[in-house]
Coordinates of C-alpha atoms in Angstrom, one line a residue:
X1 CA 0.0 0.1 0.1
X2 CA 2.9 2.3 0.8
X3 CA 4.6 1.7 -2.3
X4 CA 1.4 2.4 -4.4
X5 CA 0.9 5.5 -2.4
X6 CA 4.5 6.9 -3.5
X7 CA 3.9 6.2 -7.4
X8 CA 2.7 9.5 -8.1
X9 CA 5.7 10.7 -6.0
X10 CA 8.2 9.0 -8.3
X11 CA 6.5 10.2 -11.3
X12 CA 6.7 13.8 -10.2
X13 CA 10.4 13.5 -9.3
X14 CA 11.3 11.9 -12.7
X15 CA 9.4 14.9 -14.3
X16 CA 11.2 17.4 -11.9
X17 CA 14.6 15.9 -12.5
X18 CA 13.9 16.1 -16.6
X19 CA 13.2 19.7 -15.8
X20 CA 16.3 20.4 -14.4
X21 CA 17.6 20.6 -17.9
X22 CA 17.1 24.2 -17.7
X23 CA 20.2 24.3 -15.5
X24 CA 22.5 23.5 -18.6
X25 CA 21.7 20.5 -20.5
X26 CA 18.8 22.2 -22.5
X27 CA 19.5 24.3 -25.5
X28 CA 19.4 28.0 -24.4
X29 CA 18.6 30.6 -27.0
X30 CA 19.1 33.4 -24.4
X31 CA 19.5 33.5 -20.5
X32 CA 15.7 33.4 -20.1
X33 CA 14.9 31.1 -22.7
X34 CA 15.1 27.2 -22.4
X35 CA 14.0 24.0 -24.3
X36 CA 12.0 21.6 -22.0
X37 CA 10.1 18.3 -22.6
X38 CA 6.9 20.0 -23.7
X39 CA 8.7 23.0 -25.8
X40 CA 10.3 26.3 -25.3
X41 CA 9.7 28.3 -22.1
X42 CA 10.6 31.9 -21.7
X43 CA 11.5 32.9 -17.9
X44 CA 12.3 36.3 -16.4
X45 CA 15.8 37.8 -15.3
X46 CA 15.7 40.2 -11.9
X47 CA 19.0 41.2 -10.6
X48 CA 21.1 37.9 -10.0
X49 CA 18.4 35.3 -10.6
X50 CA 16.5 33.8 -13.7
X51 CA 13.2 32.4 -12.7
X52 CA 10.8 29.9 -14.7
X53 CA 7.6 29.6 -13.1
X54 CA 4.7 27.8 -14.3
X55 CA 6.1 24.9 -16.5
X56 CA 3.7 21.9 -17.1
X57 CA 5.2 18.7 -16.2
X58 CA 2.4 16.6 -17.0
X59 CA -0.9 16.9 -18.8
X60 CA -3.6 18.7 -16.9
X61 CA -5.5 16.1 -14.7
X62 CA -9.0 17.2 -15.6
X63 CA -11.9 15.4 -17.5
X64 CA -10.8 12.1 -18.6
X65 CA -7.3 12.3 -16.9
X66 CA -8.8 13.2 -13.5
X67 CA -8.7 9.7 -11.8
X68 CA -5.8 8.4 -13.6
X69 CA -1.7 8.7 -13.0
X70 CA -0.4 11.7 -14.4
X71 CA 0.2 11.6 -18.3
X72 CA 3.0 13.1 -20.3
X73 CA 3.0 16.8 -21.0
X74 CA 1.6 17.5 -24.3
X75 CA 4.0 19.3 -26.7
X76 CA 3.3 23.2 -27.4
X77 CA 4.2 25.3 -30.6
X78 CA 6.0 28.4 -30.1
X79 CA 7.2 30.0 -26.8
X80 CA 5.3 29.4 -23.5
X81 CA 5.5 32.3 -21.0
X82 CA 7.1 30.9 -17.7
X83 CA 6.7 34.1 -15.9
X84 CA 4.2 33.6 -13.1
X85 CA 3.2 30.8 -10.6
X86 CA 0.5 28.3 -11.7
X87 CA -2.4 27.5 -9.5
X88 CA -2.2 25.4 -6.4
X89 CA -3.8 21.9 -6.4
X90 CA -7.3 21.9 -5.0
X91 CA -7.3 21.6 -1.2
X92 CA -9.1 22.5 1.9
X93 CA -6.8 24.2 4.4
X94 CA -6.4 23.2 7.9
X95 CA -8.2 25.6 10.2
X96 CA -5.7 28.1 11.5
X97 CA -3.0 27.1 8.9
X98 CA -1.2 29.9 7.5
X99 CA -0.4 28.8 4.4
X100 CA -1.1 28.4 1.5
X101 CA -4.3 30.7 2.3
X102 CA -4.6 33.5 -0.6
X103 CA -3.2 31.5 -3.5
X104 CA -5.4 30.4 -6.2
X105 CA -6.3 26.7 -6.5
X106 CA -7.5 24.5 -9.7
X107 CA -7.3 21.1 -10.9
X108 CA -4.9 22.0 -13.7
X109 CA -2.1 22.3 -11.3
X110 CA 0.8 20.2 -12.3
X111 CA 3.5 22.8 -12.9
X112 CA 7.0 23.2 -11.6
X113 CA 9.2 26.4 -11.0
X114 CA 12.8 26.7 -11.4
X115 CA 14.8 29.4 -10.1
X116 CA 18.6 29.9 -10.8
X117 CA 21.4 32.1 -10.8
X118 CA 21.6 34.3 -13.8
X119 CA 25.3 33.8 -14.1
X120 CA 26.2 30.7 -16.6
X121 CA 28.3 28.3 -15.0
X122 CA 30.8 25.9 -16.7
X123 CA 30.7 23.1 -14.0
X124 CA 26.7 23.5 -13.2
X125 CA 25.3 24.4 -9.9
X126 CA 23.8 22.2 -7.0
X127 CA 20.0 21.8 -7.1
X128 CA 17.8 21.8 -4.3
X129 CA 14.3 20.0 -5.2
X130 CA 11.8 21.2 -2.6
X131 CA 8.7 19.3 -1.7
X132 CA 6.1 21.3 0.2
X133 CA 4.8 20.1 3.7
X134 CA 1.2 19.8 4.5
X135 CA 0.8 15.8 4.9
X136 CA -0.6 15.3 1.4
X137 CA -3.7 17.4 2.5
X138 CA -2.6 21.1 1.6
X139 CA 0.3 23.2 0.6
X140 CA 1.6 24.6 -2.7
X141 CA 4.6 25.9 -4.5
X142 CA 3.0 29.2 -5.7
X143 CA 3.5 31.3 -2.3
X144 CA 6.3 34.0 -2.8
X145 CA 7.8 33.1 0.5
X146 CA 8.7 29.6 -1.1
X147 CA 10.4 31.3 -4.2
X148 CA 13.7 29.8 -3.9
X149 CA 15.3 33.3 -4.8
X150 CA 17.7 33.3 -1.8
X151 CA 18.8 30.0 -2.7
X152 CA 19.8 31.1 -6.4
X153 CA 21.3 34.0 -5.0
X154 CA 23.9 31.7 -3.2
X155 CA 24.6 29.7 -6.5
X156 CA 21.9 27.0 -6.1
X157 CA 19.2 25.9 -8.7
X158 CA 16.0 25.7 -6.7
X159 CA 13.1 23.6 -8.0
X160 CA 9.7 23.7 -6.6
X161 CA 6.5 22.1 -7.9
X162 CA 2.5 21.3 -7.3
X163 CA 1.5 17.7 -6.9
X164 CA -2.3 16.6 -6.4
X165 CA -3.2 16.4 -2.8
X166 CA -5.8 14.3 -0.7

């Protein structure tokens, strides 16, 4: 039973690690553009960091996909803007819980964020993949307090993502 409940996390981890191609394995046409599994994303640069927010890592879990395991992200044409956080997954926050109140929630929520140093590195950077808490009941990667900018300013790539709850 425990192994079955960990299958979604294993899937998420694989896609998250694939998304780390933004760090150096992708073809970058500029400091804020990168090729990922579904296509090309355009992030933003601010000071010493580059942010890619709201990158889809799986097909939206809606309609026929609602009660299924995550499906591969559909390919897209053109450049997808990755300049804002995607909605957190549907949830009912605990009474008195401070986070993630005030964030938008939606069924279409399987997105990740990559925050990295703006300066390119020949040797790469260490990577932190952050799983938010909440006991699989609530939480999300969109609150700005969890942005990862402080990691990026210290030379660390920060990856956060939403996963289905409940």
